[in-house]
PDB file of C-alpha atoms in Angstrom:
ATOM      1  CA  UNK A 116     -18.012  -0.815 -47.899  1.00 51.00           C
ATOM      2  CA  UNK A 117     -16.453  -0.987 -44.642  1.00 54.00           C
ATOM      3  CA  UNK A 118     -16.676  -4.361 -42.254  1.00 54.00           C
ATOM      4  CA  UNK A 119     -19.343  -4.009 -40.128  1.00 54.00           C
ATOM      5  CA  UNK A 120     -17.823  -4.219 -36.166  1.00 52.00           C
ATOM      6  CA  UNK A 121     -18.437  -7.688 -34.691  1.00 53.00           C
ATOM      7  CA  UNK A 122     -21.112  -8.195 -32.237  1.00 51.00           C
ATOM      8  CA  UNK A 123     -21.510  -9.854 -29.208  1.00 48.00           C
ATOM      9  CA  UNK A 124     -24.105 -12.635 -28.263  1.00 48.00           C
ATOM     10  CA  UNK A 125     -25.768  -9.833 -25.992  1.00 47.00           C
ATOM     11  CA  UNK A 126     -26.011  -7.425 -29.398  1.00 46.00           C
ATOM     12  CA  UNK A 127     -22.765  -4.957 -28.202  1.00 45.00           C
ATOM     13  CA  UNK A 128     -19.970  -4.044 -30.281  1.00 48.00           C
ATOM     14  CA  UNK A 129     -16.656  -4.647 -28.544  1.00 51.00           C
ATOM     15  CA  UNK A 130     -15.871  -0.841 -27.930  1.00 51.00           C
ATOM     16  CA  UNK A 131     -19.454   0.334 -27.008  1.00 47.00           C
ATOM     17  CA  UNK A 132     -18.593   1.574 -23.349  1.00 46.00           C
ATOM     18  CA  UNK A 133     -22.488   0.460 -22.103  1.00 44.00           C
ATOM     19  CA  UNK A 134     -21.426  -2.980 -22.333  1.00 46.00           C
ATOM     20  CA  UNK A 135     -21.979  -4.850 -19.380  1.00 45.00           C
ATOM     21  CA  UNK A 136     -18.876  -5.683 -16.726  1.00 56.00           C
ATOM     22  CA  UNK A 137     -18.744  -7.969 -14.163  1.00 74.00           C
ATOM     23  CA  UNK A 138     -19.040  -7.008 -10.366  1.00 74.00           C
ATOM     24  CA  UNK A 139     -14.898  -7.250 -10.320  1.00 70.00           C
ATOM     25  CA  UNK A 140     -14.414  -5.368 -13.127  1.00 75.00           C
ATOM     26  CA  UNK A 141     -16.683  -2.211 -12.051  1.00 80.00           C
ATOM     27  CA  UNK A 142     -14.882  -2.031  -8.566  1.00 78.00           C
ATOM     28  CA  UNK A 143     -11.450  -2.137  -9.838  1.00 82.00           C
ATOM     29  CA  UNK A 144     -10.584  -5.360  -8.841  1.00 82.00           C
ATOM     30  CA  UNK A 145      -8.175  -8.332 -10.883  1.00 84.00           C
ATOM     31  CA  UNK A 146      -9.889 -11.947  -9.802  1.00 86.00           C
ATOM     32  CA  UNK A 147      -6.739 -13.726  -9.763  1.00 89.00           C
ATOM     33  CA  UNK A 148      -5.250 -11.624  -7.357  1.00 88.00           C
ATOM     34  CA  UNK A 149      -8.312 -11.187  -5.107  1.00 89.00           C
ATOM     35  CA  UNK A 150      -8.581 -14.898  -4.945  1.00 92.00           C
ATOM     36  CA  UNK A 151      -4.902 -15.560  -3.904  1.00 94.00           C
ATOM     37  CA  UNK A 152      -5.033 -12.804  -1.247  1.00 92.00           C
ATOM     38  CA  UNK A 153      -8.560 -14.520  -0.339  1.00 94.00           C
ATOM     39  CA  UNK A 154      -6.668 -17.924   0.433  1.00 96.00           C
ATOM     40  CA  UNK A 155      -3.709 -16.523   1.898  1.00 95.00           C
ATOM     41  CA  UNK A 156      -5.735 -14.794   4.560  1.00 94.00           C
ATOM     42  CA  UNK A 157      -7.858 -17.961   4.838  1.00 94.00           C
ATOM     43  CA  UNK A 158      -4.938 -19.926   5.733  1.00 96.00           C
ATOM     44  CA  UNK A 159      -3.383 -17.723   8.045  1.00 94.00           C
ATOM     45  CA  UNK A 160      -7.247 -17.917  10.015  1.00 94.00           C
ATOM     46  CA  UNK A 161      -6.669 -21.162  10.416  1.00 94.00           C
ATOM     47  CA  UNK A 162      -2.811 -21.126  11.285  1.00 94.00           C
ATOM     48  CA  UNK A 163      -3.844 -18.660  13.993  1.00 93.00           C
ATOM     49  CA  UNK A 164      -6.561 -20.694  15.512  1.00 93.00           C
ATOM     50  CA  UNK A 165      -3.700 -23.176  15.885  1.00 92.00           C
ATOM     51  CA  UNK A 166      -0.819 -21.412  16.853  1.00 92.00           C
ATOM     52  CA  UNK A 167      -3.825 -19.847  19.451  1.00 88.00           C
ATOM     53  CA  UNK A 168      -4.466 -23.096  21.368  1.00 88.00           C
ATOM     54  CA  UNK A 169      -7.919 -23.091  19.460  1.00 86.00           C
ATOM     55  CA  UNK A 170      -9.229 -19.585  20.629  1.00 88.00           C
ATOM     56  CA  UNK A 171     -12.113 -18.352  18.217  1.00 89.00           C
ATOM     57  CA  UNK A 172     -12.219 -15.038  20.216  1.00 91.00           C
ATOM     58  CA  UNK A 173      -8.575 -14.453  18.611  1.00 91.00           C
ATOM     59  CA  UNK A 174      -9.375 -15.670  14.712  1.00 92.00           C
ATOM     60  CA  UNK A 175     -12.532 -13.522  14.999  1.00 94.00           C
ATOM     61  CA  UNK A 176     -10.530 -10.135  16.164  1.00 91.00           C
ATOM     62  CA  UNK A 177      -8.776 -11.102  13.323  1.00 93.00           C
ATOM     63  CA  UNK A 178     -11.264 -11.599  10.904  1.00 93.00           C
ATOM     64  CA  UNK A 179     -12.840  -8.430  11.566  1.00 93.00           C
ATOM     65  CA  UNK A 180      -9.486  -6.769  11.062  1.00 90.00           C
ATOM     66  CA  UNK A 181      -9.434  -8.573   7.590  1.00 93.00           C
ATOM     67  CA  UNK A 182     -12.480  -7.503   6.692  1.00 93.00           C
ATOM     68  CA  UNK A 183     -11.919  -4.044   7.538  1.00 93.00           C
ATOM     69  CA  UNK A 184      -8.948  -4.206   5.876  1.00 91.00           C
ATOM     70  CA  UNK A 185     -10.628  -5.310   2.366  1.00 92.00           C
ATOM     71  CA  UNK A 186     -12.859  -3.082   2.610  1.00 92.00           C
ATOM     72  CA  UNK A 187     -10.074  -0.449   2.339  1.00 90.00           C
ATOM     73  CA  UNK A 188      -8.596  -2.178  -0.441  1.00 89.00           C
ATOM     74  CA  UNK A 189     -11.390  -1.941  -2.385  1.00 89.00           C
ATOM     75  CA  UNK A 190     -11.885   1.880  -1.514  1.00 91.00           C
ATOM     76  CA  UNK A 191      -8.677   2.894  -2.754  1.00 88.00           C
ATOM     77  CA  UNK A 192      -8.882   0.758  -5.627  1.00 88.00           C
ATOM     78  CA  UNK A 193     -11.340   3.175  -6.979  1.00 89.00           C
ATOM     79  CA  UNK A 194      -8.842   6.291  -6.418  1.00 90.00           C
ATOM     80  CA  UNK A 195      -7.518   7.069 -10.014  1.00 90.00           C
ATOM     81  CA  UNK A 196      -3.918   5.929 -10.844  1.00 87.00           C
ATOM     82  CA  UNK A 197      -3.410   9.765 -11.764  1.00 90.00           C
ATOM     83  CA  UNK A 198      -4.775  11.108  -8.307  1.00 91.00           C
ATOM     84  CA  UNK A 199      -2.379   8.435  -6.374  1.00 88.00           C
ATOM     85  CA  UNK A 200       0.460  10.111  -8.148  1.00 90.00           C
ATOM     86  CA  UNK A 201       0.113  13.599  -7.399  1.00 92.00           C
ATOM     87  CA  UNK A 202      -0.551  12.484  -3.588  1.00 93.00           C
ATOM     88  CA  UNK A 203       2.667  10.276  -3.731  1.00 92.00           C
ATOM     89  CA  UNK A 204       5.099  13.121  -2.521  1.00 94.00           C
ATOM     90  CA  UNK A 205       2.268  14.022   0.022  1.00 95.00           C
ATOM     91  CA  UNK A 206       2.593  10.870   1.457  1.00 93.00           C
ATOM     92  CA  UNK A 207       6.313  10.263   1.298  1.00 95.00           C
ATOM     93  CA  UNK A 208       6.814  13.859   2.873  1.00 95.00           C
ATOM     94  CA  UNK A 209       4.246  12.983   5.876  1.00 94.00           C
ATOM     95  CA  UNK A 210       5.610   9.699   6.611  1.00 92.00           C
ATOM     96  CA  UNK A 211       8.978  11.422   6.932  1.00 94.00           C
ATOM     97  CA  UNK A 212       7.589  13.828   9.355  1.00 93.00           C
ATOM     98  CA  UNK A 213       6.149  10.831  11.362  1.00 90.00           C
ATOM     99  CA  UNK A 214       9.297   8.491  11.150  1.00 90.00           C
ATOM    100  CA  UNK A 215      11.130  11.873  12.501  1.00 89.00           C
ATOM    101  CA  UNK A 216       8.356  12.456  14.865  1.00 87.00           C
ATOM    102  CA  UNK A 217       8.674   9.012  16.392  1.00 87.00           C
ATOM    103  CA  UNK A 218      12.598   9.573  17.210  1.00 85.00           C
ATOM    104  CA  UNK A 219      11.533  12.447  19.329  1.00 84.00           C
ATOM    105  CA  UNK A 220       7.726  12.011  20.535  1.00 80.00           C
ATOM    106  CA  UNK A 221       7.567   8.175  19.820  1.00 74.00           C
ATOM    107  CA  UNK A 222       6.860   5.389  22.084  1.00 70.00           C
ATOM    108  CA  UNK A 223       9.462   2.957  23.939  1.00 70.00           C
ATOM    109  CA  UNK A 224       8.434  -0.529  23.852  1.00 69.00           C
ATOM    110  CA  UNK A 225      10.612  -3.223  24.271  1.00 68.00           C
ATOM    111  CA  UNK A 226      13.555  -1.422  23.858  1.00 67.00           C
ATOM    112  CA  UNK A 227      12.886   0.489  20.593  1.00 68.00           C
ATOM    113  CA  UNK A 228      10.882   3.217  19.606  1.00 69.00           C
ATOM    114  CA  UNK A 229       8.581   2.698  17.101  1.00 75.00           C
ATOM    115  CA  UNK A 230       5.385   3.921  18.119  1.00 76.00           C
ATOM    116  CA  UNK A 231       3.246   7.227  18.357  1.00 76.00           C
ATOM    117  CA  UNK A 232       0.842   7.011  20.195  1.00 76.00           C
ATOM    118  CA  UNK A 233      -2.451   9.768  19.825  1.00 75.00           C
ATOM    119  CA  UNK A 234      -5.049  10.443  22.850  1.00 73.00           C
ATOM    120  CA  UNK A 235      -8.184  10.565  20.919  1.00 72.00           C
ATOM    121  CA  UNK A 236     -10.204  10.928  24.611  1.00 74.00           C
ATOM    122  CA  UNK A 237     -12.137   7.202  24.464  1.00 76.00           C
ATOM    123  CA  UNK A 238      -9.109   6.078  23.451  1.00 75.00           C
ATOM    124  CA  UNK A 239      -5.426   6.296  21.860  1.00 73.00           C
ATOM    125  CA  UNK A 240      -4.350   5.555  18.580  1.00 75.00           C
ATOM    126  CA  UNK A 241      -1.374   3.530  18.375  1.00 76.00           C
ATOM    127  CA  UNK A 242       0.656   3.469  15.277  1.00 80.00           C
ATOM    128  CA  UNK A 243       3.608   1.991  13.178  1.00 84.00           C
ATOM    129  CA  UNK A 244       5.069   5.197  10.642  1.00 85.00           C
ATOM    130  CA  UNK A 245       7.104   2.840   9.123  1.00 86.00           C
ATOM    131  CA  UNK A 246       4.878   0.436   8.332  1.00 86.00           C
ATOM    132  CA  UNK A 247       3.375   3.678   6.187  1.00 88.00           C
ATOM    133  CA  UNK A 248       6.448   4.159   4.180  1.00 90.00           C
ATOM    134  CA  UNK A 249       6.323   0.570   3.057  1.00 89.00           C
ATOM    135  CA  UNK A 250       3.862   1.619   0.588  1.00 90.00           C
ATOM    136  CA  UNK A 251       4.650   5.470   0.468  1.00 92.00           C
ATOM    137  CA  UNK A 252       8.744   4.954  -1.265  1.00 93.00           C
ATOM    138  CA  UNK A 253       7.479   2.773  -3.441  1.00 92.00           C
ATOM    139  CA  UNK A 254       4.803   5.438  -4.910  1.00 92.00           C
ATOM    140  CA  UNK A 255       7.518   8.251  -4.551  1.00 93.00           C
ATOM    141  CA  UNK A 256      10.089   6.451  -6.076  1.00 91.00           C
ATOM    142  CA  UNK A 257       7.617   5.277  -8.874  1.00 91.00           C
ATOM    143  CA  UNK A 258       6.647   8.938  -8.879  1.00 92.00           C
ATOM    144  CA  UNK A 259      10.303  10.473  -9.231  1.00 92.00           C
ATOM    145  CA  UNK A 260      11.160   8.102 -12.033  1.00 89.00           C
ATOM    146  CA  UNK A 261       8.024   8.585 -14.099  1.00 89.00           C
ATOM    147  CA  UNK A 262       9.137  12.046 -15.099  1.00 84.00           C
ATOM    148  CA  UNK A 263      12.494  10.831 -16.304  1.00 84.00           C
ATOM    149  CA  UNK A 264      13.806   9.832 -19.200  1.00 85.00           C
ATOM    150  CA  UNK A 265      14.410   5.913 -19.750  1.00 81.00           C
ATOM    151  CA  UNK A 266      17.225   5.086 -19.036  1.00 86.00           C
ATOM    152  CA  UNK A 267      17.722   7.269 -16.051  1.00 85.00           C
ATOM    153  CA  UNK A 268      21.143   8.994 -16.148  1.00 88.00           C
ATOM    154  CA  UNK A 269      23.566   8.117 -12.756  1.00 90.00           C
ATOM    155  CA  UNK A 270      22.330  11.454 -11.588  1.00 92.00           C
ATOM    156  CA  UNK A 271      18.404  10.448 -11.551  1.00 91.00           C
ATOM    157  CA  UNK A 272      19.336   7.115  -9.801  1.00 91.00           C
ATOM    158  CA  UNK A 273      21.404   8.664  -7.019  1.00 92.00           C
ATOM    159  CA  UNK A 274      18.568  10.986  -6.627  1.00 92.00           C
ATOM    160  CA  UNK A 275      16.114   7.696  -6.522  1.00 92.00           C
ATOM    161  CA  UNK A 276      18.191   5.831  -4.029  1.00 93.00           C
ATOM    162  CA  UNK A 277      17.980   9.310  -1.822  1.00 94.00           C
ATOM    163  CA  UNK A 278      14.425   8.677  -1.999  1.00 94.00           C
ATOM    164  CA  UNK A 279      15.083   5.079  -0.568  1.00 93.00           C
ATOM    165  CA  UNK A 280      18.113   5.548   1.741  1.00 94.00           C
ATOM    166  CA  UNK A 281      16.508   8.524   3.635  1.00 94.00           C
ATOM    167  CA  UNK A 282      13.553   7.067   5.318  1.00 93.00           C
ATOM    168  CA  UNK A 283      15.181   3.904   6.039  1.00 93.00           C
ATOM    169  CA  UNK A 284      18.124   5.466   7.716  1.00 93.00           C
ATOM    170  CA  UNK A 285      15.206   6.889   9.959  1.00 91.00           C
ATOM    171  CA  UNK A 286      13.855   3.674  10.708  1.00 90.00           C
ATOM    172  CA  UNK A 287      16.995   1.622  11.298  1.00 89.00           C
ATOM    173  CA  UNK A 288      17.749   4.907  13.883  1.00 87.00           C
ATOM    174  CA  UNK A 289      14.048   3.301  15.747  1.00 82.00           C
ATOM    175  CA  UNK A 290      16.276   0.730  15.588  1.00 81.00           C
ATOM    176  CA  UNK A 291      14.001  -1.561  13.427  1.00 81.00           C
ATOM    177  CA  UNK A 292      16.192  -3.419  11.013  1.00 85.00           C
ATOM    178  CA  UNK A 293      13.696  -5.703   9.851  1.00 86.00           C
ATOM    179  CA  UNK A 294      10.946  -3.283   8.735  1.00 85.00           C
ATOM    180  CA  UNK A 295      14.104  -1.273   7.400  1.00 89.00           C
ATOM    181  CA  UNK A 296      14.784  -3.708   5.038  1.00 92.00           C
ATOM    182  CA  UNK A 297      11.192  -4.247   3.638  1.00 91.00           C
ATOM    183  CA  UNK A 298      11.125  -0.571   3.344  1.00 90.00           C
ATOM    184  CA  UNK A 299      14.504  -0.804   1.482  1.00 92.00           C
ATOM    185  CA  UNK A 300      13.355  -3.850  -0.656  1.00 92.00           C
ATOM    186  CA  UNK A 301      10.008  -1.880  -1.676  1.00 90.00           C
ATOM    187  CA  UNK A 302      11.852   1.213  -3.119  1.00 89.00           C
ATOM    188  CA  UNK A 303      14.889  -0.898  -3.962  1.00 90.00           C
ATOM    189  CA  UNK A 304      12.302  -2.858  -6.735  1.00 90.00           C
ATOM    190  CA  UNK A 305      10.692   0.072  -8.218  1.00 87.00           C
ATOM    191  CA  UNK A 306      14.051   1.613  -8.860  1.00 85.00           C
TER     192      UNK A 306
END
């Protein structure tokens, strides 16, 4: 006779999928890193109320960006892993266009040109393109190296540093060395 499977206090066996999951679990979300990103932000309220000569209108701009900005964490933490894949070249290949768009349609400021800027009638988008491909060569170089075979031959890592080189060639041309090297760093890591 076989061991029965061992039961919970609440009556479910370990592998029945009804059991019950906490809020965190359901949404996608790991606690410990939740809470640290919680604090971080918390602290960097406060830092910018200082470093603001004590201006609440600031910290609450802020906030609001914060919260708007968890709120899309939590959205795309309930996008498959699989379905972020198979959008990773999508990405990669539209941040390109933008970084390439921004060398010929992009805004001056301060004597580099790193924004685009889109007339959306009430008013105009203003946007980064590099700031995308901080996440975007990570996912593409994550996504090239999946289909390889560990360990990848010289050939599949000169191909993965492409990946990597190109786009930041494009941003150090903005000139913006310093987002250049995050970008580098990010695909840099995953390769």
């Amino acid at each position: 006779m076989k061991n029965p499977t061992p039961r919970s206090p609440s009556g479910l066996t370990p592998s029945n999928p009804n059991r019950r999951q906490g809020v965190l679990a359901t949404v996608h979300l790991d606690l410990p890193l939740l809470t640290g990103l919680l604090l971080l932000c918390s602290y960097g309220l406060v830092v910018l109320y200082s470093a603001s000569g004590e201006n609440s209108a600031v910290v609450l701009a802020q906030a609001k960006s914060l919260l708007i900005a968890l709120a899309v964490m939590v959205g795309i933490a309930q996008v498959p892993p699989t379905t972020l894949q198979r959008w990773s070249p999508w990405f990669y290949g539209i941040g390109l266009a933008l970084l390439a768009a921004v060398l010929v349609f992009g805004d001056a400021s301060k004597g580099a040109q790193r924004w685009l800027e889109i007339d959306l009638g009430v008013r105009a988008l203003r946007f980064q393109p590099s700031e995308l491909m901080k996440t975007a060569i990570a996912m593409m170089a994550a996504w090239y190296l999946a289909e390889q075979r560990l360990p990848p031959s010289a050939r599949q890592l000169a191909i993965a540093l492409g990946i990597v080189v190109v786009p930041v060639v494009l941003i150090v041309l903005e000139p913006d060395l310093g987002t250049s090297i995050l970008v580098a760093s990010a695909g840099l890591f995953v390769v």
